[in-house]
Short mmCIF file of C-alpha atoms in Angstrom, two decimals:
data_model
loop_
_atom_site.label_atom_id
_atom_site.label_comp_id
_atom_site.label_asym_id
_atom_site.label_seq_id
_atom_site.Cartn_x
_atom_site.Cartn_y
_atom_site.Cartn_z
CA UNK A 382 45.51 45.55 -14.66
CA UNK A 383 43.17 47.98 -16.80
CA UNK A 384 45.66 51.14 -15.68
CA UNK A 385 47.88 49.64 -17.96
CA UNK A 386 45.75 50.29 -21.01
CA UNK A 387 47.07 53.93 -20.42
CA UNK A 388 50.18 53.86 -20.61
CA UNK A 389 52.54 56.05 -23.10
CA UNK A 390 55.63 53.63 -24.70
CA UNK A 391 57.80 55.40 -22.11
CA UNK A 392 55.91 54.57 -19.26
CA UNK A 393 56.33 50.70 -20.44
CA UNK A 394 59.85 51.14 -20.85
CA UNK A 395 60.70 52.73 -17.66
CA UNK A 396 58.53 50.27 -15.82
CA UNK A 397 59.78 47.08 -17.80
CA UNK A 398 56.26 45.96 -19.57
CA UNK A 399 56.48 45.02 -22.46
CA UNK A 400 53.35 44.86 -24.97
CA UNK A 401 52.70 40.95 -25.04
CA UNK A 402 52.78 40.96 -21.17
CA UNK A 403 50.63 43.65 -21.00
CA UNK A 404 48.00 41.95 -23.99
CA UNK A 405 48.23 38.61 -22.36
CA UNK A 406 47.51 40.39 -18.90
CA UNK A 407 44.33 41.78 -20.28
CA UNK A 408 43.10 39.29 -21.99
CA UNK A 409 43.12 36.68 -19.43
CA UNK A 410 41.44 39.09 -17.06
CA UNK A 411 38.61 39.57 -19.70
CA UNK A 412 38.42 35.73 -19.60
CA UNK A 413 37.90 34.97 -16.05
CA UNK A 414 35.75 37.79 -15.94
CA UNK A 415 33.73 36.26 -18.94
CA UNK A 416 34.07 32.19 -17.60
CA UNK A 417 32.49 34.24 -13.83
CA UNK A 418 29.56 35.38 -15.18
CA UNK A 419 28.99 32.08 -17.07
CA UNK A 420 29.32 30.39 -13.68
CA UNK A 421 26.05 32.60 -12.37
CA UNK A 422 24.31 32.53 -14.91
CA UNK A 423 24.13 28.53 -15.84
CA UNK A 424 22.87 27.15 -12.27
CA UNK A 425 20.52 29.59 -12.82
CA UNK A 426 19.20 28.34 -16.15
CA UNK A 427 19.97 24.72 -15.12
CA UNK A 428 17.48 25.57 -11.98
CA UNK A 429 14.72 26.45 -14.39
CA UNK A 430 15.23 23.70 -16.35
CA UNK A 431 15.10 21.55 -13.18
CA UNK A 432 12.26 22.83 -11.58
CA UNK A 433 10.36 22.74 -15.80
CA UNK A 434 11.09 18.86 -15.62
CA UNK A 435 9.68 18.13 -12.35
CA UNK A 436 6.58 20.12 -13.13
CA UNK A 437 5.86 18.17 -15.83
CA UNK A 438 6.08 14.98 -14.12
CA UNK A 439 2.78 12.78 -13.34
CA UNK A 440 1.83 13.60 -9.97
CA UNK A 441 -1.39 13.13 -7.58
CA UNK A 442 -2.30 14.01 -4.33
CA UNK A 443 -3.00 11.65 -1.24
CA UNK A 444 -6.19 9.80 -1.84
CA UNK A 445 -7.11 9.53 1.73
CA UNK A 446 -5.37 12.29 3.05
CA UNK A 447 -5.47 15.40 1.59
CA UNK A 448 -6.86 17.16 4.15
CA UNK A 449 -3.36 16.48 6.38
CA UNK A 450 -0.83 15.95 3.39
CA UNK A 451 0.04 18.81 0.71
CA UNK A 452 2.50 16.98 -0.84
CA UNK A 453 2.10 15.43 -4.57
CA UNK A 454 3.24 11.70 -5.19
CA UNK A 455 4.50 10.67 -7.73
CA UNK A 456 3.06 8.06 -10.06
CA UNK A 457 4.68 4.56 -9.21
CA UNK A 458 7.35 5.05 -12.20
CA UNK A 459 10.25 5.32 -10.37
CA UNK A 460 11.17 2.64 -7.67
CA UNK A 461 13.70 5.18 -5.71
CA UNK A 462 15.38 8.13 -5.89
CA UNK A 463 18.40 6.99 -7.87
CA UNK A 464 16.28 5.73 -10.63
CA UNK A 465 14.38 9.41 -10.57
CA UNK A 466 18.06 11.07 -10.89
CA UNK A 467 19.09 8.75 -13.67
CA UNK A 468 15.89 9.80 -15.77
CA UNK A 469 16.61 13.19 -15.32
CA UNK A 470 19.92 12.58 -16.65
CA UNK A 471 18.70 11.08 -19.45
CA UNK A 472 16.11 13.36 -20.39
CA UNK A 473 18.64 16.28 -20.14
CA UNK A 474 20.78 14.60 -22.39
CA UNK A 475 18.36 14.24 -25.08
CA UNK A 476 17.99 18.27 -24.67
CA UNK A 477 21.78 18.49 -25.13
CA UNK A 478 21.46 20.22 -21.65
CA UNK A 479 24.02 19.83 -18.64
CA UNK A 480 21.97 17.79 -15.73
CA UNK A 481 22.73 19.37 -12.35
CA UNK A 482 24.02 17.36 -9.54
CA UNK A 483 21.76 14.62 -7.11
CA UNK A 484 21.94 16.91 -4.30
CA UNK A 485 20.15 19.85 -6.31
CA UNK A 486 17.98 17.41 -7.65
CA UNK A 487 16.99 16.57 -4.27
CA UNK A 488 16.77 19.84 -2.85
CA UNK A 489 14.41 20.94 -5.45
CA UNK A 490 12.53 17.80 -5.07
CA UNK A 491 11.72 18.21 -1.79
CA UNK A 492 11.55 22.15 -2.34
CA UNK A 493 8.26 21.73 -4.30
CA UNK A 494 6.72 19.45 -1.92
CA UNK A 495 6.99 15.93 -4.08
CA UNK A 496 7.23 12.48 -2.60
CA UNK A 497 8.56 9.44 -4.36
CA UNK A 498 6.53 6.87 -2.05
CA UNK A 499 2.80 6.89 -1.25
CA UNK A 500 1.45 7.27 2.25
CA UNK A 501 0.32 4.09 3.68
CA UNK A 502 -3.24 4.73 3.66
CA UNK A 503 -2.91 5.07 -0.42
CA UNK A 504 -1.58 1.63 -0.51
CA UNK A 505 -3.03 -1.59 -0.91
CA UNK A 506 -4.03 -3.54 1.96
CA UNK A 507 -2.85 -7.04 0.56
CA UNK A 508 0.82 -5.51 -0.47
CA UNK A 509 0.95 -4.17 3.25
CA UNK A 510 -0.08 -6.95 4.78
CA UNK A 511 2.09 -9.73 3.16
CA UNK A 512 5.20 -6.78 3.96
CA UNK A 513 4.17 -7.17 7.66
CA UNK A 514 3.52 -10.73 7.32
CA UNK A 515 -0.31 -10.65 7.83
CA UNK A 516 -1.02 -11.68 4.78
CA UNK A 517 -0.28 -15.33 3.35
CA UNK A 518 2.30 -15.67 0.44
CA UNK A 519 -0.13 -17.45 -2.07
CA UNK A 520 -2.94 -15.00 -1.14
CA UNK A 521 -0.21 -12.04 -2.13
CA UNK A 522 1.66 -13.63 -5.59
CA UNK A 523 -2.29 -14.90 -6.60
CA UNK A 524 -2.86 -10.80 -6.10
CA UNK A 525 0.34 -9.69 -7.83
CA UNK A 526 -0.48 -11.58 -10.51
CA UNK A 527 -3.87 -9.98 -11.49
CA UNK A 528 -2.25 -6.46 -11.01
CA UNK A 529 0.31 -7.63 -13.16
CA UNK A 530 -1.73 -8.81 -15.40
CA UNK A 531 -4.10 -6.02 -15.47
CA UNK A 532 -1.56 -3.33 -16.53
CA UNK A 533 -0.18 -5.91 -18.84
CA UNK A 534 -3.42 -5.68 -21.00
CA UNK A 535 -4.02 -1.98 -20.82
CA UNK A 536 -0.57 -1.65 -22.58
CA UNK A 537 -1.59 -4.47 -25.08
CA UNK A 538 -4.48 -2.53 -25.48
CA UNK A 539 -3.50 0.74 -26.67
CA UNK A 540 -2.46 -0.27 -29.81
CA UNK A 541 -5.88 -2.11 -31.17
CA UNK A 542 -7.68 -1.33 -33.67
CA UNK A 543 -10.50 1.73 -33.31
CA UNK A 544 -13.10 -1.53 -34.13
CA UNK A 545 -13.15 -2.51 -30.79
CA UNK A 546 -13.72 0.07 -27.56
CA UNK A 547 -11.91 -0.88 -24.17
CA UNK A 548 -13.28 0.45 -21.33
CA UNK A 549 -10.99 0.20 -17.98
CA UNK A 550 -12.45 0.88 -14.71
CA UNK A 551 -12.30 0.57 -10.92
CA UNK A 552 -14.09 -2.38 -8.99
CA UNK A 553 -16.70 0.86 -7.80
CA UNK A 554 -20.20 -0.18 -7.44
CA UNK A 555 -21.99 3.17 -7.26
CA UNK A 556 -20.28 3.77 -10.47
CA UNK A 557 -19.32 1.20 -12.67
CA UNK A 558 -20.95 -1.59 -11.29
CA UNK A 559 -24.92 -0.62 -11.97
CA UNK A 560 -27.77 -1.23 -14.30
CA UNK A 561 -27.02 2.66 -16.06
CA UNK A 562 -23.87 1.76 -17.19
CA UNK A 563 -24.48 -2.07 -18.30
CA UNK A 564 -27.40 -0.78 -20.08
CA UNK A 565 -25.77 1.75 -21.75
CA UNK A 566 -22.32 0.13 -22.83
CA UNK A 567 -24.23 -2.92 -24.79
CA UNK A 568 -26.73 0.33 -26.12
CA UNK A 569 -24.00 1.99 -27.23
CA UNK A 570 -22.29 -0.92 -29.25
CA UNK A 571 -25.49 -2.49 -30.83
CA UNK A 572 -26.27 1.44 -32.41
CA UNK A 573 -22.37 2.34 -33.67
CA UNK A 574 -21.81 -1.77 -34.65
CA UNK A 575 -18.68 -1.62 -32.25
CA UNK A 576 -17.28 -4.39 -29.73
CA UNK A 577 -17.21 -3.06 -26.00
CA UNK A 578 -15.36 -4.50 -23.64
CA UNK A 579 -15.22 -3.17 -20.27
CA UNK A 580 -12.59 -4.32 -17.54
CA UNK A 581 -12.47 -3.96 -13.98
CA UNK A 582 -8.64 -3.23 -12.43
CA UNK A 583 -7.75 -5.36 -9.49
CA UNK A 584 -8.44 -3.66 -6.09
CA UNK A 585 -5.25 -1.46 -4.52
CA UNK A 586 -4.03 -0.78 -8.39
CA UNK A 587 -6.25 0.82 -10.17
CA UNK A 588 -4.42 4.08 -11.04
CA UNK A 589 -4.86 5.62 -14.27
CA UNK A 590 -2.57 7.68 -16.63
CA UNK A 591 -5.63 10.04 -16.71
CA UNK A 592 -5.41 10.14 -12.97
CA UNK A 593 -2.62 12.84 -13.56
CA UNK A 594 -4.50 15.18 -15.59
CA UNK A 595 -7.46 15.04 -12.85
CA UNK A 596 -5.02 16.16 -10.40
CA UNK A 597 -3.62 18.80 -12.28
CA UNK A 598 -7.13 20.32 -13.46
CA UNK A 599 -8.21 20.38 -9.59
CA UNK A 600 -5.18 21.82 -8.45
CA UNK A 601 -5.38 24.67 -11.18
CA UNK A 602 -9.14 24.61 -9.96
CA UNK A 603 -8.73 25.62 -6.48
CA UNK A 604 -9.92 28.78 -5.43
CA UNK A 605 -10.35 30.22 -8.65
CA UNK A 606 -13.29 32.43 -9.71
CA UNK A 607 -15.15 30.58 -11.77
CA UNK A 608 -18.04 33.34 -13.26
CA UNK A 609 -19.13 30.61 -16.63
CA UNK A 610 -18.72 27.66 -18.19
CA UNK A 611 -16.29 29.11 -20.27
CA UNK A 612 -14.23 29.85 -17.23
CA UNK A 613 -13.42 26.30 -17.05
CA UNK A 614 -12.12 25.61 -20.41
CA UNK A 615 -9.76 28.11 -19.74
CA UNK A 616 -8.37 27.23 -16.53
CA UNK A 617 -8.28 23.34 -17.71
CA UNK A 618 -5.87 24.20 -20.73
CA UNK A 619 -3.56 26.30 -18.11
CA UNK A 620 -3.50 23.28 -15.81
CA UNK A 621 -0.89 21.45 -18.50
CA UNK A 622 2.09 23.90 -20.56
CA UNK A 623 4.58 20.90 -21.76
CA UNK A 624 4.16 18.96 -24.09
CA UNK A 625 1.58 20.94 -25.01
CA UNK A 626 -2.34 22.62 -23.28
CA UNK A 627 -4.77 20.21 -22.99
CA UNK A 628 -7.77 19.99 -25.30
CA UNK A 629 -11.07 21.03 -24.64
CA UNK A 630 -14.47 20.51 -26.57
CA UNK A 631 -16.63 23.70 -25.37
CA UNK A 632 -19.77 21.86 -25.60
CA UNK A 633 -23.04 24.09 -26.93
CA UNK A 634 -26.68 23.73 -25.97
CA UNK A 635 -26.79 21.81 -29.77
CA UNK A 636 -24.89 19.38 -28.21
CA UNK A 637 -27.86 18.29 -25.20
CA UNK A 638 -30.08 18.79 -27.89
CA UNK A 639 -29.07 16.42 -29.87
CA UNK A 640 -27.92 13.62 -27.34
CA UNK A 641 -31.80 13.83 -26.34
CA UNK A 642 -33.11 13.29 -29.30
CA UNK A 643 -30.92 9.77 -29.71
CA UNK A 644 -32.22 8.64 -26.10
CA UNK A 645 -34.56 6.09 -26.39
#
């Protein structure tokens, strides 16, 4: 319809056109052509944003087998796929953004290599068992109930008072369980006149929202040149963009100086 642009007063009138045919004619070409490259360009940005929110979710690798699995699992937020879509929703909402459809969601999901549901070998051996009916009922709710309970009170706990330290750890021997660290926890609260508490997690759910940012560091880790210390604090701020780079306390030679000298 652009040849029409051209066209002398006679040429309209000996071809019929009038002007408002001829201005309407243009103008809703100049529209679809505008509402087209709208239509390429927003799954495009609503990609991005797609593939930016599933990056920032909590994620970890297989415990026991990363050697065989490359995949990343997410942390047991979301109960199934559904309830991951309907976050996303949410969350894009609060953006005033336009959430994509399930199927994208999906396809990107599974894109990036992410898993909703942990391989068996990361779960716990009483949930497994009482699901294949190895496991007595009253041996499995008694469990349930000190998982339960066990999350229950690290929540509670967030929101104490800086008067009393809680320490939360796993049921490990070689490293929580030993005379360095029950020596050093009571040392630690006689000197600073604090109350330290320290509690074990029950066995099978002992995951961690810090768990995450391991992951992430040792992924960013991963066959990167590391020439100094310094190289470290770098990469460990790169492993995390959104909300915002992790923190890191470059520690000086001052620093082992001075934690020798308050060693007893």
């Amino acid at each position: 319809m652009r040849h029409f642009a051209s066209q002398s007063t006679m040429e309209r009138s000996t071809t019929g056109l009038c002007n408002w045919w001829l201005h309407n004619a243009l103008t809703e070409e100049i529209e679809q052509t505008k509402e087209a490259t709208r239509n390429r360009v927003e799954p495009q940005e609503g990609t991005k944003r797609l593939q930016q929110w599933l990056i920032d979710l909590s994620k970890l690798p297989s415990h026991y087998s990363r050697q065989s699995s490359k995949k990343l699992y997410l942390e047991p937020t979301f109960q199934s796929y559904l309830e991951l879509y309907r976050r996303y929703v949410v969350d894009m909402e609060e953006l005033g953004q336009k959430a994509t459809s399930r199927f994208k969601v999906m396809e990107e999901f599974h894109a990036m290599g992410l898993s909703l549901f942990h391989p068996r070998k990361d779960r716990c051996d009483i949930c497994v068992g009482f699901e294949e009916e190895t496991v007595e009922e009253v041996v499995y709710i008694a469990h349930r109930v000190k998982a339960d309970r066990a999350q229950k009170e690290k929540a509670d706990d967030k929101d104490l008072t800086p008067a009393e330290y809680i320490l939360y750890s796993d049921g490990c021997g070689y490293q929580n369980r030993k005379v360095t660290m029950s020596s050093a926890l009571p040392y630690f609260a006689i000197e600073n006149g604090k109350t330290v508490t320290q509690k074990i997690l029950e066995k099978g759910h002992t995951m961690m929202e810090v768990d995450s940012a391991h992951a992430s560091i040792e992924r960013h880790l991963k066959n990167r040149p590391i020439h100094c210390p310094a190289d470290y604090k770098r990469i460990i701020e790169e492993s995390r963009r959104f909300p915002r780079p992790y923190v890191v306390k470059y520690l000086e030679y001052s620093f082992s100086r001075t934690s020798a000298k308050s060693t007893p």
